[in-house]
Amino acid sequence: DAGVTQSPTHLIKTRGQQVTLRCSPKSGHDTVSWYQQALGQGPQFIFQYYEEEERQRGNFPDRFSGHQFPNYSSELNVNALLLGDSALYLCASSSGPTSGAQYFGPGTRLLVL
Amino acid sequence: DAKTTQPTSMDCAEGRAANLPCNHSTISGNEYVYWYRQIHSQGPQYIIHGLKNNETNEMASLIITEDRKSSTLILPHATLRDTAVYYCIVRVSGNTGKLIFGQGTTLQVKP
C-alpha cells in the first residue's frame, strides 16, 4: 500500500519564477492538505482540497494556489517566488476533510535563490 | 483551537520509557489531543489522539488528566529511531482538517 508521495524531492528556483509541486495521496484517501515548513519551525497550513475544491485556507497570499484532480492527487503552485518561499513543502492526505489523522509525504525541499 | 505548551527538549535512555508532557489548560470540552512526530528530514507522522480517556496503540500511549488540562505521551521502550520532534496539537474534531503545529519537543534518545 503506497503512502503519500511527492515530487520532486528537491527544487532550485530563482526569484520571480513559478513552481509546481505534486502530491499523490495514500490509497483510499480523498483529501489533500498542503503545509509549508521553514527551517527550525513547525509546519504551517497552506490550504486543503476536497472534492476538487479548496475547502480551507491558511494565512498565505494568493501567489499560492492549488488544484485537485479527479483521482485525488493534487498540485501546489507558487507564483512570483520570493526568497522567503524557501522551505519544505509537505503534502498530507486524509479520509475526509475534517480528519485530524493525516498522513504526510516526505516533502519537497524548495530553494529560491 | 486551544494553545499547547511543551518543553523544548528532552533526553531519554534507550530502552527506557519516554514521557512527553503537554499542557493545554484552555482546552474546550469538544477538543481532542493529537500527537505527531517528525523524524529528521521526513514528514510528520501521526501517532495517536484522544478526547478524555487514555488511549493506547502499537506506537504509544496517551494519558489525559481528568481535568483535561494536560496530557502525556508515553513511548514505553524508546529506541534510537524514536529520536524526533514531537508535536502536541489540540483541535476540534469534525470541524476542520487544519492542524496547527507549535515548536514541539525535541526528544533525543541516547544509547
CSV table of C-alpha atoms in Angstrom, one decimal:
chain,number,residue,atom,x,y,z
A,1,ASP,CA,0.0,0.0,0.0
A,2,ALA,CA,1.7,3.2,-1.2
A,3,GLY,CA,1.8,6.0,1.2
A,4,VAL,CA,1.8,9.7,0.3
A,5,THR,CA,4.2,10.5,-2.5
A,6,GLN,CA,5.5,13.9,-3.5
A,7,SER,CA,7.6,15.1,-6.5
A,8,PRO,CA,10.1,16.4,-7.0
A,9,THR,CA,12.1,15.8,-3.8
A,10,HIS,CA,14.3,18.9,-4.3
A,11,LEU,CA,14.0,22.0,-6.4
A,12,ILE,CA,16.0,25.1,-7.0
A,13,LYS,CA,14.4,28.2,-8.5
A,14,THR,CA,15.2,31.9,-8.8
A,15,ARG,CA,13.2,34.9,-7.6
A,16,GLY,CA,10.2,35.7,-9.7
A,17,GLN,CA,9.8,32.2,-11.2
A,18,GLN,CA,6.9,29.9,-10.8
A,19,VAL,CA,6.9,26.4,-9.4
A,20,THR,CA,4.5,23.4,-9.3
A,21,LEU,CA,4.7,20.7,-6.7
A,22,ARG,CA,2.8,17.4,-6.9
A,23,CYS,CA,1.3,15.0,-4.4
A,24,SER,CA,-0.4,11.6,-4.6
A,25,PRO,CA,-2.4,10.7,-1.6
A,26,LYS,CA,-2.4,7.5,0.3
A,27,SER,CA,-4.6,4.8,-1.2
A,28,GLY,CA,-8.2,5.3,0.0
A,29,HIS,CA,-7.8,8.9,0.9
A,30,ASP,CA,-9.7,11.7,-0.8
A,31,THR,CA,-8.5,14.8,0.9
A,32,VAL,CA,-5.1,16.6,0.5
A,33,SER,CA,-3.7,19.4,2.6
A,34,TRP,CA,-0.5,21.4,2.0
A,35,TYR,CA,1.9,22.7,4.6
A,36,GLN,CA,5.0,24.9,4.5
A,37,GLN,CA,7.8,24.2,6.9
A,38,ALA,CA,10.5,26.8,7.3
A,39,LEU,CA,13.8,25.7,8.8
A,40,GLY,CA,13.5,25.1,12.5
A,41,GLN,CA,9.8,25.8,12.6
A,42,GLY,CA,6.7,23.6,12.7
A,43,PRO,CA,4.6,23.1,9.6
A,44,GLN,CA,2.2,25.9,8.7
A,45,PHE,CA,-1.1,25.1,7.0
A,46,ILE,CA,-1.5,26.5,3.4
A,47,PHE,CA,-4.8,25.0,2.2
A,48,GLN,CA,-6.9,21.9,1.9
A,49,TYR,CA,-8.5,20.3,-1.1
A,50,TYR,CA,-11.5,18.0,-1.1
A,51,GLU,CA,-13.9,17.1,-3.9
A,52,GLU,CA,-11.6,19.1,-6.2
A,53,GLU,CA,-12.3,22.4,-4.4
A,54,GLU,CA,-10.3,24.4,-1.9
A,55,ARG,CA,-12.1,23.9,1.4
A,56,GLN,CA,-9.9,25.9,3.8
A,57,ARG,CA,-7.0,28.3,3.5
A,58,GLY,CA,-4.4,29.4,5.9
A,59,ASN,CA,-2.7,32.8,6.0
A,60,PHE,CA,-0.9,32.6,2.7
A,61,PRO,CA,-1.1,35.1,-0.2
A,62,ASP,CA,-2.8,34.4,-3.5
A,63,ARG,CA,0.5,33.6,-5.0
A,64,PHE,CA,-0.1,30.2,-3.5
A,65,SER,CA,-2.7,28.2,-5.4
A,66,GLY,CA,-3.6,24.6,-5.9
A,67,HIS,CA,-5.6,22.1,-7.7
A,68,GLN,CA,-7.1,18.6,-7.0
A,69,PHE,CA,-7.7,16.1,-9.8
A,70,PRO,CA,-10.4,13.5,-10.0
A,71,ASN,CA,-8.0,10.8,-8.9
A,72,TYR,CA,-7.5,12.9,-5.7
A,73,SER,CA,-3.9,13.8,-6.5
A,74,SER,CA,-3.0,17.5,-6.0
A,75,GLU,CA,-0.7,20.2,-7.2
A,76,LEU,CA,0.6,23.3,-5.3
A,77,ASN,CA,1.6,26.3,-7.5
A,78,VAL,CA,3.6,29.2,-6.2
A,79,ASN,CA,3.9,32.3,-8.5
A,80,ALA,CA,6.4,35.1,-8.3
A,81,LEU,CA,8.7,33.3,-6.0
A,82,LEU,CA,10.4,35.2,-3.1
A,83,LEU,CA,13.5,34.2,-1.2
A,84,GLY,CA,11.2,33.6,1.8
A,85,ASP,CA,9.4,30.9,0.0
A,86,SER,CA,12.4,28.6,0.5
A,87,ALA,CA,11.0,25.8,2.7
A,88,LEU,CA,10.0,22.2,2.9
A,89,TYR,CA,6.6,21.8,1.4
A,90,LEU,CA,4.6,18.9,2.8
A,91,CYS,CA,1.5,17.2,1.5
A,92,ALA,CA,-0.8,15.4,3.8
A,93,SER,CA,-3.7,13.1,2.9
A,94,SER,CA,-6.7,12.0,5.0
A,95,SER,CA,-10.0,10.3,4.7
A,96,GLY,CA,-12.4,13.3,4.6
A,97,PRO,CA,-11.8,17.0,5.1
A,98,THR,CA,-12.2,17.0,8.9
A,99,SER,CA,-10.0,14.2,9.9
A,100,GLY,CA,-7.2,15.0,12.3
A,101,ALA,CA,-5.3,11.8,11.5
A,102,GLN,CA,-3.3,13.0,8.5
A,103,TYR,CA,-0.6,11.1,6.7
A,104,PHE,CA,2.3,13.2,5.4
A,105,GLY,CA,4.6,12.7,2.5
A,106,PRO,CA,8.3,13.2,2.6
A,107,GLY,CA,8.1,16.7,1.3
A,108,THR,CA,9.6,18.8,-1.5
A,109,ARG,CA,12.6,21.0,-0.5
A,110,LEU,CA,12.4,24.3,-2.4
A,111,LEU,CA,15.3,26.7,-2.5
A,112,VAL,CA,14.7,30.1,-4.0
A,113,LEU,CA,17.9,32.0,-5.0
B,1,ASP,CA,-8.1,25.7,18.9
B,2,ALA,CA,-6.5,25.7,22.3
B,3,LYS,CA,-2.9,26.6,22.7
B,4,THR,CA,-0.4,24.0,23.8
B,5,THR,CA,2.8,24.2,25.8
B,6,GLN,CA,5.6,21.7,25.5
B,7,PRO,CA,9.2,21.5,26.8
B,8,THR,CA,11.7,22.5,24.1
B,9,SER,CA,13.8,19.4,24.5
B,10,MET,CA,14.1,16.1,26.5
B,11,ASP,CA,16.5,13.2,26.7
B,12,CYS,CA,15.7,9.6,27.3
B,13,ALA,CA,17.9,6.5,27.7
B,14,GLU,CA,17.4,3.8,25.1
B,15,GLY,CA,15.1,1.0,26.4
B,16,ARG,CA,13.5,3.3,29.0
B,17,ALA,CA,10.1,4.9,28.8
B,18,ALA,CA,9.9,8.3,27.3
B,19,ASN,CA,7.2,10.5,28.9
B,20,LEU,CA,6.5,13.7,26.9
B,21,PRO,CA,4.3,16.2,28.6
B,22,CYS,CA,1.9,18.7,27.1
B,23,ASN,CA,-0.1,21.5,28.7
B,24,HIS,CA,-3.4,22.6,27.2
B,25,SER,CA,-5.1,24.4,30.1
B,26,THR,CA,-7.6,26.2,27.9
B,27,ILE,CA,-8.8,23.1,26.1
B,28,SER,CA,-12.6,23.0,25.4
B,29,GLY,CA,-14.9,20.1,26.0
B,30,ASN,CA,-15.0,19.2,22.3
B,31,GLU,CA,-11.3,19.4,21.6
B,32,TYR,CA,-9.2,16.4,21.0
B,33,VAL,CA,-5.5,16.0,21.8
B,34,TYR,CA,-3.4,14.8,18.9
B,35,TRP,CA,0.3,13.8,18.8
B,36,TYR,CA,2.5,13.8,15.8
B,37,ARG,CA,6.3,13.3,15.5
B,38,GLN,CA,8.7,14.3,12.8
B,39,ILE,CA,11.9,12.4,12.4
B,40,HIS,CA,14.7,14.5,10.8
B,41,SER,CA,14.2,15.1,7.1
B,42,GLN,CA,10.9,13.3,7.0
B,43,GLY,CA,7.3,14.4,7.0
B,44,PRO,CA,5.3,14.4,10.3
B,45,GLN,CA,3.9,11.1,11.4
B,46,TYR,CA,0.5,10.7,13.1
B,47,ILE,CA,0.9,8.8,16.5
B,48,ILE,CA,-2.3,8.9,18.5
B,49,HIS,CA,-5.2,11.0,19.6
B,50,GLY,CA,-7.8,11.1,22.4
B,51,LEU,CA,-10.6,13.1,24.0
B,52,LYS,CA,-10.6,12.2,27.7
B,53,ASN,CA,-10.0,8.5,28.1
B,54,ASN,CA,-6.5,7.1,28.0
B,55,GLU,CA,-5.6,5.6,24.6
B,56,THR,CA,-3.0,3.0,23.5
B,57,ASN,CA,-1.9,1.8,20.1
B,58,GLU,CA,1.1,0.0,18.8
B,59,MET,CA,3.2,3.1,18.9
B,60,ALA,CA,2.4,4.8,22.1
B,61,SER,CA,0.0,5.5,25.0
B,62,LEU,CA,-1.7,8.8,25.6
B,63,ILE,CA,-2.6,9.7,29.2
B,64,ILE,CA,-5.0,12.7,29.6
B,65,THR,CA,-5.6,14.1,33.1
B,66,GLU,CA,-9.1,14.1,34.5
B,67,ASP,CA,-9.4,17.9,34.1
B,68,ARG,CA,-8.0,17.5,30.6
B,69,LYS,CA,-5.7,20.4,31.1
B,70,SER,CA,-2.6,18.3,30.4
B,71,SER,CA,-1.6,15.1,28.8
B,72,THR,CA,1.5,12.8,28.5
B,73,LEU,CA,2.6,10.8,25.5
B,74,ILE,CA,4.4,7.6,26.6
B,75,LEU,CA,6.8,5.6,24.4
B,76,PRO,CA,7.2,2.5,26.5
B,77,HIS,CA,10.6,1.4,25.3
B,78,ALA,CA,12.3,4.1,23.5
B,79,THR,CA,14.8,3.3,20.7
B,80,LEU,CA,17.3,5.4,18.9
B,81,ARG,CA,14.8,5.6,16.0
B,82,ASP,CA,12.3,7.4,18.3
B,83,THR,CA,14.6,10.5,18.2
B,84,ALA,CA,12.4,13.2,16.7
B,85,VAL,CA,10.4,16.3,17.3
B,86,TYR,CA,7.1,15.5,19.0
B,87,TYR,CA,4.1,17.8,18.4
B,88,CYS,CA,1.1,18.0,20.7
B,89,ILE,CA,-1.9,19.5,18.9
B,90,VAL,CA,-5.4,20.3,20.2
B,91,ARG,CA,-8.2,20.6,17.8
B,92,VAL,CA,-12.0,20.3,17.5
B,93,SER,CA,-12.8,17.0,15.7
B,94,GLY,CA,-15.2,17.2,12.8
B,95,ASN,CA,-14.7,20.9,12.4
B,96,THR,CA,-11.7,21.4,10.2
B,97,GLY,CA,-8.8,19.5,8.8
B,98,LYS,CA,-6.3,22.2,9.6
B,99,LEU,CA,-3.5,21.2,12.0
B,100,ILE,CA,-1.7,23.9,14.0
B,101,PHE,CA,1.8,22.9,14.8
B,102,GLY,CA,3.8,24.6,17.5
B,103,GLN,CA,7.5,24.2,18.2
B,104,GLY,CA,7.2,20.7,19.7
B,105,THR,CA,9.6,18.8,21.9
B,106,THR,CA,12.8,17.5,20.5
B,107,LEU,CA,13.3,14.1,22.1
B,108,GLN,CA,16.9,12.7,22.0
B,109,VAL,CA,17.1,9.0,22.8
B,110,LYS,CA,20.6,8.2,23.9
B,111,PRO,CA,22.4,4.8,23.9
